[in-house]
Coordinates of C-alpha atoms and ligand atoms in Angstrom, one line a residue:
M1 CA 0.0 0.0 0.0
C2 CA 1.9 3.0 -1.3
G3 CA 5.6 3.2 -1.7
I4 CA 7.9 5.8 -0.3
V5 CA 11.5 6.6 -1.3
G6 CA 13.7 9.4 0.0
Y7 CA 17.3 10.2 -1.0
I8 CA 19.9 12.7 0.2
G9 CA 23.5 12.5 -1.1
E10 CA 25.5 13.4 -4.1
K11 CA 23.7 11.4 -6.8
Q12 CA 20.9 12.8 -9.0
C13 CA 18.0 12.2 -6.6
T14 CA 15.4 11.7 -9.3
D15 CA 17.4 8.7 -10.6
V16 CA 17.5 7.1 -7.2
I17 CA 13.9 7.9 -6.4
L18 CA 12.6 6.6 -9.7
S19 CA 14.7 3.4 -9.6
G20 CA 13.5 2.9 -6.0
L21 CA 9.8 3.5 -6.9
T22 CA 10.1 0.9 -9.7
K23 CA 11.0 -1.7 -7.1
L24 CA 8.0 -0.5 -4.9
E25 CA 5.4 -0.2 -7.6
Y26 CA 3.9 -3.5 -6.4
R27 CA 2.7 -1.5 -3.4
G28 CA 0.4 0.7 -5.5
Y29 CA 0.3 2.1 -9.0
D30 CA -2.6 4.5 -9.1
S31 CA -0.3 7.5 -9.4
A32 CA 3.3 8.5 -8.8
G33 CA 5.1 11.7 -7.8
L34 CA 8.2 13.2 -6.4
A35 CA 9.6 16.4 -4.9
A36 CA 13.2 17.5 -5.3
F37 CA 15.2 20.5 -3.9
K38 CA 16.3 22.9 -6.7
D39 CA 17.6 26.4 -6.3
K40 CA 16.5 26.8 -2.7
A41 CA 12.9 25.7 -3.7
I42 CA 11.2 22.4 -3.8
E43 CA 9.9 21.3 -7.2
T44 CA 7.0 18.8 -7.3
R45 CA 5.9 16.6 -10.1
K46 CA 3.0 14.1 -9.8
F47 CA 0.8 12.3 -12.2
K48 CA -2.2 9.9 -12.2
G49 CA -1.3 6.5 -13.6
R50 CA 1.7 4.3 -13.7
L51 CA 5.2 5.4 -12.7
Q52 CA 6.2 5.4 -16.3
I53 CA 4.4 8.7 -16.8
L54 CA 6.4 10.4 -14.1
D55 CA 9.5 8.7 -15.5
E56 CA 8.9 10.1 -19.0
N57 CA 8.2 13.5 -17.6
I58 CA 11.5 13.6 -15.7
K59 CA 13.4 12.3 -18.8
H60 CA 12.1 15.2 -20.8
H61 CA 12.3 17.9 -18.1
P62 CA 15.1 16.8 -15.7
I63 CA 15.5 18.3 -12.2
E64 CA 19.1 18.8 -11.1
S65 CA 18.9 17.9 -7.5
T66 CA 20.6 15.6 -4.9
M67 CA 17.8 15.4 -2.4
G68 CA 14.2 14.5 -2.6
I69 CA 11.3 12.2 -1.8
G70 CA 9.0 10.2 -4.0
H71 CA 5.8 8.2 -3.8
T72 CA 3.8 5.6 -5.6
R73 CA 0.1 5.5 -4.5
W74 CA -2.6 3.0 -3.8
A75 CA -5.6 5.3 -3.5
T76 CA -7.5 5.4 -0.2
H77 CA -8.9 8.9 0.3
G78 CA -9.8 10.5 -3.1
A79 CA -9.9 8.9 -6.5
P80 CA -6.6 8.4 -8.4
S81 CA -5.9 11.8 -10.0
D82 CA -3.0 14.2 -10.5
V83 CA -4.2 16.4 -7.7
N84 CA -4.7 13.6 -5.2
S85 CA -1.2 12.1 -6.0
H86 CA 1.6 12.6 -3.6
P87 CA 3.6 14.6 -2.6
H88 CA 1.3 17.0 -0.9
T89 CA 2.4 20.5 0.2
N90 CA 1.3 23.4 2.4
E91 CA 0.1 26.5 0.5
D92 CA 3.5 28.1 -0.2
H93 CA 5.1 24.7 -1.0
S94 CA 7.7 25.0 1.7
I95 CA 6.7 21.8 3.5
V96 CA 6.3 18.6 1.4
V97 CA 4.9 15.3 2.6
V98 CA 4.5 11.8 1.2
H99 CA 2.5 9.3 3.1
N100 CA 1.5 5.6 3.3
G101 CA -1.4 4.7 5.5
I102 CA -4.6 6.4 6.8
I103 CA -5.1 9.4 9.0
E104 CA -8.3 8.4 10.8
N105 CA -9.1 11.9 12.2
Y106 CA -8.4 13.8 9.0
L107 CA -12.0 15.1 8.6
E108 CA -11.9 16.7 12.0
L109 CA -8.4 18.1 11.4
R110 CA -9.4 19.4 7.9
E111 CA -12.4 21.2 9.3
R112 CA -10.4 22.9 12.0
L113 CA -7.6 23.9 9.6
S114 CA -10.1 25.2 7.1
K115 CA -11.7 27.3 9.8
N116 CA -8.2 28.7 10.4
G117 CA -7.9 29.7 6.8
Y118 CA -6.0 26.8 5.2
K119 CA -7.1 26.0 1.7
F120 CA -7.3 22.4 0.5
T121 CA -6.8 21.3 -3.1
S122 CA -7.1 17.5 -2.8
Q123 CA -9.5 15.0 -1.2
T124 CA -6.7 13.2 0.5
D125 CA -6.0 12.7 4.2
T126 CA -2.3 13.4 3.6
E127 CA -2.8 17.0 2.6
V128 CA -4.1 17.6 6.1
V129 CA -0.7 16.7 7.4
A130 CA 1.1 19.2 5.2
H131 CA -1.1 22.1 6.5
L132 CA -0.9 20.8 10.0
L133 CA 2.9 20.9 9.8
D134 CA 2.6 24.4 8.5
E135 CA 0.5 25.4 11.5
L136 CA 3.0 23.8 13.9
Y137 CA 6.2 25.0 12.2
R138 CA 8.2 27.5 14.3
G139 CA 11.6 27.1 12.5
D140 CA 12.3 23.5 13.5
I141 CA 10.7 20.9 11.3
I142 CA 11.7 18.0 13.6
D143 CA 9.8 19.7 16.4
A144 CA 6.8 20.3 14.1
V145 CA 6.8 16.6 13.1
R146 CA 7.0 15.5 16.8
Q147 CA 4.0 17.7 17.7
M148 CA 2.1 16.4 14.7
L149 CA 2.5 12.8 15.9
S150 CA 0.5 13.5 19.0
I151 CA -2.3 15.0 17.0
V152 CA -2.8 12.6 14.1
K153 CA -4.5 9.3 14.7
G154 CA -4.2 6.2 12.4
S155 CA -1.5 4.2 10.7
Y156 CA 1.2 5.9 8.7
A157 CA 4.7 6.2 7.3
F158 CA 5.7 9.7 6.3
A159 CA 8.7 11.3 4.6
V160 CA 8.8 15.1 5.1
V161 CA 11.0 17.8 3.7
C162 CA 11.1 21.5 4.4
K163 CA 12.4 24.3 2.2
N164 CA 14.0 26.2 5.1
E165 CA 15.9 23.1 6.2
P166 CA 17.3 21.8 2.9
D167 CA 19.8 19.4 4.6
K168 CA 17.5 16.8 6.0
I169 CA 14.7 14.3 5.2
I170 CA 12.5 13.2 8.1
G171 CA 10.8 9.9 8.4
V172 CA 8.2 8.6 10.9
R173 CA 6.2 5.5 11.1
K174 CA 3.4 3.9 13.0
D175 CA 1.9 0.6 11.8
S176 CA 3.3 1.1 8.3
P177 CA 6.7 0.0 7.2
L178 CA 9.6 2.4 6.7
I179 CA 13.3 1.5 6.6
V180 CA 16.5 3.6 6.4
G181 CA 19.3 2.7 4.1
L182 CA 22.7 3.8 5.3
G183 CA 25.4 4.8 2.8
K184 CA 28.6 6.7 2.6
G185 CA 27.8 10.4 2.1
E186 CA 24.3 9.5 1.3
N187 CA 21.2 8.1 3.0
F188 CA 17.9 6.7 2.0
L189 CA 14.4 6.2 3.3
A190 CA 12.1 3.5 1.8
S191 CA 9.0 1.5 2.4
D192 CA 10.8 -1.7 1.6
I193 CA 14.4 -3.0 1.2
P194 CA 14.5 -3.7 -2.5
A195 CA 14.2 0.0 -3.2
I196 CA 17.6 0.8 -1.8
L197 CA 19.5 -2.5 -2.4
P198 CA 21.4 -1.3 -5.5
Y199 CA 23.0 1.3 -3.2
T200 CA 23.5 -0.2 0.2
R201 CA 22.9 -3.3 2.3
E202 CA 23.1 -1.6 5.6
V203 CA 19.6 -1.0 6.8
Y204 CA 17.9 0.4 9.9
L205 CA 14.4 -1.1 10.5
M206 CA 12.4 1.8 12.0
Q207 CA 10.1 1.1 15.0
D208 CA 6.7 2.6 15.6
D209 CA 6.7 6.2 16.9
E210 CA 10.3 6.9 16.0
I211 CA 11.5 9.9 14.2
V212 CA 14.4 9.5 11.9
V213 CA 16.5 12.4 10.5
C214 CA 18.6 11.6 7.4
T215 CA 21.3 14.1 6.3
R216 CA 24.1 13.5 3.8
D217 CA 26.5 12.6 6.7
G218 CA 24.4 10.5 8.9
V219 CA 21.2 9.3 10.4
T220 CA 19.8 10.1 13.8
V221 CA 16.9 8.2 15.4
Y222 CA 14.7 9.8 18.2
D223 CA 11.9 8.3 20.2
K224 CA 8.7 10.3 20.4
D225 CA 9.9 12.2 23.4
G226 CA 13.0 13.5 21.5
S227 CA 15.6 11.3 23.1
E228 CA 18.3 9.9 20.8
K229 CA 18.3 6.2 20.3
P230 CA 21.1 3.8 19.2
I231 CA 20.9 2.5 15.7
E232 CA 21.0 -1.3 15.3
I233 CA 22.1 -2.1 11.8
F234 CA 20.6 -5.0 9.9
H235 CA 22.8 -6.3 7.1
V236 CA 20.8 -7.5 4.1
T237 CA 22.1 -10.8 2.9
W238 CA 19.8 -11.5 0.0
N239 CA 20.7 -10.4 -3.5
A240 CA 19.2 -7.4 -5.4
I241 CA 18.8 -9.9 -8.3
D242 CA 16.3 -11.8 -6.1
A243 CA 14.0 -8.9 -6.4
E244 CA 14.4 -8.4 -10.2
K245 CA 12.5 -10.1 -13.0
G246 CA 15.6 -12.0 -14.1
G247 CA 14.5 -12.5 -17.7
Y248 CA 10.9 -13.6 -16.9
E249 CA 8.1 -11.7 -18.5
H250 CA 6.4 -11.2 -15.1
F251 CA 7.4 -11.4 -11.4
M252 CA 4.6 -13.9 -10.9
L253 CA 6.0 -16.3 -13.4
K254 CA 9.5 -15.9 -11.9
E255 CA 8.2 -16.6 -8.5
I256 CA 6.2 -19.7 -9.6
H257 CA 9.5 -21.0 -11.0
E258 CA 11.3 -20.2 -7.8
Q259 CA 9.1 -22.5 -5.8
P260 CA 11.2 -25.7 -5.8
E261 CA 14.0 -23.6 -4.3
G262 CA 11.8 -21.9 -1.7
I263 CA 10.5 -25.3 -0.7
R264 CA 13.9 -26.8 -0.5
K265 CA 15.2 -24.0 1.7
T266 CA 12.2 -24.1 4.0
L267 CA 12.5 -27.9 4.4
H268 CA 15.7 -27.2 6.3
Y269 CA 13.5 -26.8 9.4
M270 CA 13.3 -30.6 9.1
P271 CA 16.9 -31.6 8.7
E272 CA 17.5 -34.9 7.1
D273 CA 20.3 -35.9 9.4
K274 CA 18.3 -35.4 12.6
D275 CA 15.2 -37.0 13.9
E276 CA 13.6 -33.8 15.1
V277 CA 12.3 -30.5 13.8
I278 CA 14.4 -27.5 14.5
L279 CA 12.4 -24.3 14.4
G280 CA 15.0 -21.7 15.3
D281 CA 13.3 -18.9 17.1
V282 CA 10.2 -20.9 18.1
K283 CA 10.7 -21.6 21.8
I284 CA 7.4 -23.3 22.5
T285 CA 7.9 -26.3 24.8
K286 CA 6.1 -29.6 25.4
E287 CA 4.8 -28.0 28.7
D288 CA 3.5 -25.0 26.8
L289 CA 1.7 -27.2 24.4
Q290 CA 0.1 -29.1 27.2
R291 CA -1.2 -25.9 28.6
Y292 CA -2.9 -24.6 25.4
N293 CA -6.5 -25.6 25.0
K294 CA -7.0 -23.6 21.9
V295 CA -5.0 -22.7 18.8
Y296 CA -6.1 -19.9 16.5
I297 CA -4.6 -19.3 13.1
V298 CA -5.3 -15.8 11.8
A299 CA -4.4 -14.4 8.5
C300 CA -5.8 -12.7 5.4
G301 CA -6.3 -13.8 1.8
T302 CA -3.8 -16.4 0.5
A303 CA -2.2 -16.7 3.9
Y304 CA -5.6 -17.5 5.4
H305 CA -5.9 -20.3 2.8
A306 CA -2.6 -21.7 4.0
G307 CA -4.0 -21.5 7.6
L308 CA -6.9 -23.7 6.6
I309 CA -4.4 -26.4 5.7
G310 CA -2.4 -25.7 8.8
K311 CA -5.5 -26.5 10.9
Y312 CA -5.9 -29.8 9.2
L313 CA -2.2 -30.6 9.8
I314 CA -2.0 -29.5 13.5
E315 CA -5.2 -31.3 14.4
K316 CA -4.0 -34.5 12.7
Y317 CA -0.4 -34.6 13.9
A318 CA -0.5 -32.7 17.2
R319 CA -4.2 -33.5 18.1
M320 CA -4.8 -29.9 19.2
S321 CA -8.0 -28.1 18.4
V322 CA -7.5 -25.3 15.9
E323 CA -9.8 -22.5 14.7
V324 CA -8.8 -20.5 11.6
D325 CA -10.0 -17.0 11.3
I326 CA -9.8 -14.2 8.8
A327 CA -7.9 -11.6 10.7
S328 CA -10.3 -8.7 9.9
E329 CA -13.2 -10.9 11.4
F330 CA -11.2 -12.2 14.4
R331 CA -10.3 -8.7 15.6
Y332 CA -14.0 -7.6 15.7
R333 CA -15.7 -10.7 17.1
N334 CA -14.7 -10.8 20.7
P335 CA -13.0 -14.2 20.5
I336 CA -12.3 -16.3 23.5
V337 CA -8.6 -15.8 24.1
D338 CA -6.5 -16.2 27.3
E339 CA -3.2 -17.5 28.7
Q340 CA -4.2 -21.0 27.5
T341 CA -4.4 -19.8 23.9
L342 CA -1.7 -20.1 21.2
L343 CA -2.3 -17.8 18.2
I344 CA -0.4 -18.4 15.0
A345 CA -0.4 -15.4 12.6
I346 CA 0.6 -16.0 9.0
S347 CA 1.7 -13.1 6.8
Q348 CA 4.0 -12.9 3.8
S349 CA 4.7 -9.2 4.2
G350 CA 4.5 -9.1 7.9
E351 CA 2.8 -5.7 7.6
T352 CA -0.9 -6.6 7.1
A353 CA -2.9 -4.3 9.3
D354 CA -5.7 -6.7 10.2
T355 CA -3.3 -9.5 11.0
L356 CA -1.3 -7.2 13.3
A357 CA -4.4 -6.1 15.0
A358 CA -5.4 -9.7 15.6
M359 CA -2.0 -10.4 17.1
R360 CA -2.2 -7.5 19.4
L361 CA -5.7 -8.4 20.6
A362 CA -4.5 -11.9 21.4
K363 CA -1.4 -10.6 23.2
N364 CA -3.4 -8.2 25.3
N365 CA -5.5 -11.1 26.5
G366 CA -2.5 -13.1 27.6
A367 CA -2.1 -15.5 24.6
R368 CA 1.2 -16.6 23.2
V369 CA 1.6 -15.2 19.7
M370 CA 3.7 -17.1 17.1
A371 CA 4.2 -15.8 13.6
I372 CA 5.0 -17.3 10.2
T373 CA 6.3 -14.6 8.0
N374 CA 8.5 -14.0 5.0
V375 CA 9.9 -10.7 6.0
I376 CA 12.6 -10.4 8.6
G377 CA 12.2 -7.2 10.6
S378 CA 8.6 -6.7 9.6
S379 CA 6.0 -5.6 12.3
V380 CA 4.7 -9.2 12.6
D381 CA 8.2 -10.4 13.1
R382 CA 8.9 -7.9 15.8
E383 CA 5.6 -8.3 17.7
A384 CA 5.4 -12.0 17.8
Q385 CA 7.0 -14.0 20.7
D386 CA 8.0 -16.8 18.4
V387 CA 8.8 -16.5 14.7
L388 CA 9.3 -18.9 11.9
Y389 CA 10.5 -17.5 8.6
T390 CA 9.3 -18.8 5.3
L391 CA 12.4 -18.9 3.2
A392 CA 10.8 -17.9 -0.1
G393 CA 12.9 -14.8 -0.7
P394 CA 11.3 -11.5 -1.7
E395 CA 7.9 -11.8 -3.2
I396 CA 7.1 -8.9 -5.5
A397 CA 4.1 -10.0 -7.6
V398 CA 0.8 -9.0 -6.0
A399 CA -0.5 -12.5 -6.4
S400 CA 1.2 -14.6 -3.8
T401 CA 2.7 -17.9 -5.0
K402 CA 6.0 -18.9 -3.5
A403 CA 5.1 -17.4 -0.1
Y404 CA 2.0 -19.6 0.0
V405 CA 3.8 -22.9 -0.7
T406 CA 6.6 -22.0 1.8
Q407 CA 3.9 -21.2 4.3
L408 CA 2.5 -24.7 3.8
V409 CA 6.0 -26.2 4.2
S410 CA 6.4 -24.2 7.5
L411 CA 3.0 -25.5 8.7
Y412 CA 4.1 -29.1 8.0
A413 CA 7.2 -28.3 10.1
V414 CA 5.1 -26.7 12.9
S415 CA 2.5 -29.5 13.1
L416 CA 5.1 -32.3 13.0
H417 CA 7.2 -30.5 15.6
F418 CA 4.2 -30.1 17.9
G419 CA 3.3 -33.7 17.2
L420 CA 6.7 -34.9 18.2
L421 CA 6.8 -32.8 21.3
K422 CA 3.4 -34.0 22.4
G423 CA 4.0 -37.6 21.6
T424 CA 1.1 -37.8 19.2
L425 CA 3.5 -38.5 16.4
T426 CA 6.2 -41.2 16.6
K427 CA 9.8 -40.5 15.4
D428 CA 9.3 -43.2 12.7
E429 CA 6.1 -41.6 11.4
Y430 CA 7.9 -38.3 11.3
I431 CA 10.9 -39.7 9.4
A432 CA 8.6 -41.3 6.9
L433 CA 6.6 -38.1 6.3
R434 CA 9.8 -36.0 6.1
R435 CA 11.1 -38.3 3.4
E436 CA 8.0 -37.6 1.4
L437 CA 8.2 -33.9 1.9
Y438 CA 11.8 -33.9 0.6
H439 CA 10.4 -35.1 -2.8
L440 CA 8.3 -31.9 -3.1
P441 CA 10.8 -29.7 -5.0
G442 CA 11.0 -32.4 -7.7
Y443 CA 7.2 -32.9 -7.8
V444 CA 6.7 -29.2 -8.2
Q445 CA 9.4 -28.9 -10.9
R446 CA 7.6 -31.5 -13.0
I447 CA 4.5 -29.5 -12.9
I448 CA 6.3 -26.3 -13.9
D449 CA 7.7 -28.2 -16.8
L450 CA 4.1 -28.9 -18.0
D451 CA 3.5 -25.1 -18.3
K452 CA 2.7 -25.2 -22.1
K453 CA -0.1 -27.8 -21.5
I454 CA -1.6 -25.5 -18.9
Q455 CA -1.3 -22.6 -21.2
N456 CA -3.4 -24.4 -23.8
I457 CA -6.3 -24.8 -21.4
A458 CA -6.2 -21.0 -20.9
K459 CA -6.0 -20.3 -24.6
E460 CA -9.0 -22.5 -25.3
H461 CA -11.2 -21.1 -22.5
K462 CA -9.9 -17.5 -22.1
D463 CA -13.3 -16.0 -22.9
K464 CA -15.1 -17.7 -20.1
E465 CA -16.6 -15.3 -17.6
D466 CA -17.2 -17.8 -14.8
M467 CA -15.3 -20.7 -13.5
Y468 CA -15.8 -23.1 -10.6
F469 CA -13.3 -25.0 -8.5
I470 CA -14.5 -28.1 -6.7
G471 CA -12.7 -30.5 -4.3
R472 CA -13.0 -32.4 -1.0
G473 CA -10.9 -32.4 2.1
L474 CA -7.5 -30.6 1.6
D475 CA -8.4 -30.2 -2.0
S476 CA -11.3 -27.9 -1.1
Y477 CA -8.8 -25.5 0.5
V478 CA -6.6 -25.6 -2.5
C479 CA -9.7 -24.8 -4.6
M480 CA -10.2 -21.6 -2.6
E481 CA -6.6 -20.5 -3.3
G482 CA -6.9 -21.4 -7.0
S483 CA -10.1 -19.4 -7.3
L484 CA -8.7 -16.4 -5.5
K485 CA -5.6 -16.5 -7.8
L486 CA -7.7 -16.7 -10.9
K487 CA -10.1 -13.8 -10.0
E488 CA -7.4 -11.4 -8.7
I489 CA -5.3 -11.5 -11.9
S490 CA -7.6 -12.5 -14.7
Y491 CA -10.8 -10.9 -13.5
I492 CA -12.8 -14.0 -14.3
H493 CA -15.5 -14.5 -11.8
S494 CA -14.9 -17.8 -10.0
E495 CA -16.0 -19.7 -6.9
A496 CA -14.6 -22.5 -4.9
A497 CA -17.0 -25.1 -3.6
A498 CA -16.5 -28.1 -1.3
A499 CA -17.7 -30.7 -3.8
G500 CA -20.1 -32.2 -1.2
E501 CA -21.8 -28.8 -1.0
L502 CA -22.6 -28.7 -4.7
K503 CA -26.1 -30.2 -4.3
H504 CA -26.9 -27.6 -1.5
G505 CA -26.9 -24.7 -4.0
P506 CA -23.9 -24.1 -6.2
I507 CA -24.8 -26.7 -8.8
A508 CA -27.6 -24.4 -9.9
L509 CA -24.9 -22.3 -11.6
I510 CA -23.7 -25.1 -13.8
E511 CA -24.9 -25.0 -17.4
E512 CA -23.8 -26.0 -20.8
G513 CA -20.1 -25.2 -21.3
T514 CA -19.4 -24.1 -17.7
L515 CA -15.7 -24.7 -16.9
V516 CA -15.2 -26.7 -13.7
I517 CA -11.8 -27.4 -12.2
A518 CA -12.0 -30.6 -10.2
L519 CA -9.3 -31.5 -7.7
C520 CA -9.3 -35.2 -6.9
T521 CA -6.0 -35.8 -5.1
Q522 CA -7.4 -37.3 -1.9
D523 CA -7.4 -41.1 -2.4
F524 CA -10.0 -41.8 0.3
L525 CA -12.4 -39.2 -1.3
F526 CA -11.7 -40.2 -4.9
E527 CA -14.9 -42.1 -5.6
K528 CA -16.9 -39.3 -4.1
M529 CA -15.2 -36.8 -6.4
L530 CA -16.0 -39.1 -9.4
S531 CA -19.7 -38.8 -8.5
N532 CA -19.4 -35.0 -8.2
I533 CA -17.8 -34.8 -11.6
Q534 CA -20.5 -36.9 -13.2
E535 CA -23.1 -34.7 -11.6
V536 CA -21.7 -31.5 -13.1
R537 CA -21.0 -33.1 -16.5
A538 CA -24.6 -34.3 -16.6
R539 CA -25.5 -30.6 -16.5
G540 CA -23.2 -29.6 -19.3
A541 CA -20.0 -28.7 -17.5
Y542 CA -16.6 -29.1 -19.1
V543 CA -14.4 -30.6 -16.5
V544 CA -10.6 -30.3 -16.1
A545 CA -9.5 -32.7 -13.4
F546 CA -6.3 -32.9 -11.4
S547 CA -5.4 -36.2 -9.8
K548 CA -2.7 -38.6 -8.8
R549 CA -1.2 -40.6 -11.6
S550 CA -2.3 -43.9 -10.2
N551 CA -6.0 -42.8 -10.2
E552 CA -6.3 -43.2 -14.0
A553 CA -10.0 -43.9 -13.8
I554 CA -10.4 -40.2 -13.8
T555 CA -9.6 -39.9 -17.5
K556 CA -12.9 -41.6 -18.3
E557 CA -14.9 -39.1 -16.3
A558 CA -13.2 -35.8 -16.9
D559 CA -12.9 -33.9 -20.3
E560 CA -9.2 -33.3 -19.6
T561 CA -6.9 -34.6 -16.8
F562 CA -3.6 -33.4 -15.4
F563 CA -1.6 -35.6 -13.1
I564 CA 0.6 -35.1 -10.0
D565 CA 3.0 -37.8 -8.9
D566 CA 1.8 -40.5 -6.4
M567 CA 2.3 -39.2 -2.9
P568 CA 0.6 -39.2 0.5
D569 CA -2.7 -37.3 0.5
D570 CA -1.5 -34.9 3.1
I571 CA 1.2 -33.3 0.9
T572 CA -0.7 -33.0 -2.4
P573 CA -1.8 -29.3 -1.8
I574 CA 1.7 -28.1 -2.7
P575 CA 2.1 -29.6 -6.2
T576 CA -1.6 -29.2 -7.0
V577 CA -1.7 -25.5 -6.2
V578 CA 1.2 -24.9 -8.6
Y579 CA -1.1 -26.1 -11.5
L580 CA -3.7 -23.6 -10.4
Q581 CA -1.2 -20.8 -10.1
L582 CA 0.0 -21.5 -13.7
L583 CA -3.6 -21.7 -14.8
A584 CA -4.4 -18.3 -13.3
Y585 CA -1.3 -16.8 -14.8
H586 CA -2.0 -18.0 -18.3
F587 CA -5.7 -17.0 -18.2
A588 CA -4.5 -13.5 -17.2
T589 CA -1.9 -13.2 -19.9
E590 CA -4.2 -14.6 -22.6
R591 CA -6.8 -12.0 -21.6
G592 CA -4.2 -9.2 -21.8
C593 CA -4.2 -8.4 -18.1
D594 CA -1.4 -6.8 -16.2
V595 CA -0.4 -9.8 -14.2
D596 CA 1.9 -8.2 -11.7
K597 CA -0.3 -5.2 -11.1
P598 CA -3.9 -6.3 -11.0
R599 CA -6.5 -3.6 -10.8
N600 CA -7.5 -2.3 -7.4
L601 CA -5.0 -4.4 -5.6
A602 CA -1.6 -3.8 -4.0
K603 CA 0.9 -5.9 -2.2
S604 CA 1.1 -5.5 1.6
V605 CA -2.2 -4.3 2.8
T606 CA -1.1 -1.9 5.6
V607 CA -4.6 -0.3 5.9
E608 CA -7.7 -1.8 7.3
Ligands
LIG701 C1 -3.4 -12.9 -2.9 C2 -2.6 -12.2 -1.9 C3 -3.3 -11.7 -0.7 C4 -2.4 -11.8 0.5 C5 -3.1 -11.1 1.7 C6 -2.3 -11.2 3.0 O1 -2.6 -13.4 -3.9 O2 -1.4 -12.1 -2.0 O3 -4.5 -12.3 -0.5 O4 -2.2 -13.1 0.8 O5 -3.2 -9.7 1.4 O6 -1.0 -10.7 2.9 P1 0.2 -11.0 3.8 O7 0.5 -12.5 3.7 O8 1.3 -10.2 3.4 O9 -0.3 -10.7 5.2

């Protein structure tokens, strides 16, 4: 949700800002803008639409400047337009602000500032902050920002510059990510690490309510009372190339192809030379597990779908009762949470506002909070008591793929670990399962190699406006993920139905030519799925089925069949979902959709 880049140094700031914003465009692409110091003034350029428009503008009319801030926007307050784009300024353009997040009390502030004579030009909540800073400014912009923090309510990350103090960029954050990149004779602010990786690997991960002041020569961090704080430097070990397209047409395709490697890395939690699971920073003991009478898994979107499979695994292997909740529901439904509760939050970005709120609610009620996240240093990482990292590497495409499969591998590790600790799983059972899990990278690679076949399905059916995914047991959860992936990037309406539920309503939607994706990977439910396939075909559906190779009977019932290798039922979701990811990808490209930047969406949902 919105990307921020700030630069102060010796380089042309527009080059650094535009290159940083390119890396952050996944966070929002409704508009882009920047502000740069030039000749003792601040020049602002901002345009509705993709970053490319700003880029072209700067190419044709360069700004000579070595300090500035930039922004790529996902609209919250006010439609995407030039005027609502960031940066926003006070009336004489001496104070300039870019913002990620939401100012909850902006209406009240806008009314008060209007009464005091301030004129607003946009519909955004951010403009309020520019005028508020103007009202508070008495010759010290740091002081004005500090005062502003006690007035604004909401979640935010800001970068602020002031014409009268041309030697500093100020950053603040609360519940929205902001990091500082430390260079030699230059410093950076950004919403996410990839934006600054071409220049430095030394990063400071800002905490809530801190104020950071970046000058050319250094970075100073203050707490909200104005006391200076020590800077703990985080050295980024992953490569800038990891966050580049690397020859693939889209990030999503690249990330699908990276899945065997992500799985392989995450499997290290279950080392082959030991008969135990080693979860690093997860310190939950056997005694803890005996105390918990309830496990909640909370997450949003794709991570929620991983949680549904997590519930199945933890209940099966650790015999603990698990509830899975959508974080935005959990936080508002007064759940029963106490010291005997373990809450597991799953989040790729580690910055999802609802997931964080759910974690805080649980913590405030005495629960132990564990997180599964892909981003070291993210808010989820910092606020959880126990953390397990999915080792997927940076995920850039809005549609989550490699994060999902590594979340699943992590959930196998967690459930098997809990099972071993509790004694509900024997060492031999564990070793047998682990052996199977280690085949997953190969199974997934074989599916990726069938890419062209999947593309043909998409070519043939690309004009469909509706699609249905049906499955039973674990397959029904994979259907939910496949359906989400398809709708978010191809805009085809789709629904996932537990196949046993068809007769209770959804089958009414099936008519001649309806495309139905049927997942039939669960051996003990196979016969039942065959009946469900017959039922939808009898009503005219065209069925594409996915099944284990040994269940050949399926070829007689379905119009087309794709196979996964023979493997235990419990691990089929990982290879199966890869088929569905590729299917969604090809439907989207065949329909000419912008795969990596689907409409209305952004990566990392830092607002409610
Ligand atoms: C869908 C997708 C989203 C995210 C959701 C949660 O492809 O990516 O549904 O899964 O916004 O995001 P995280 O995992 O960052 O909390």
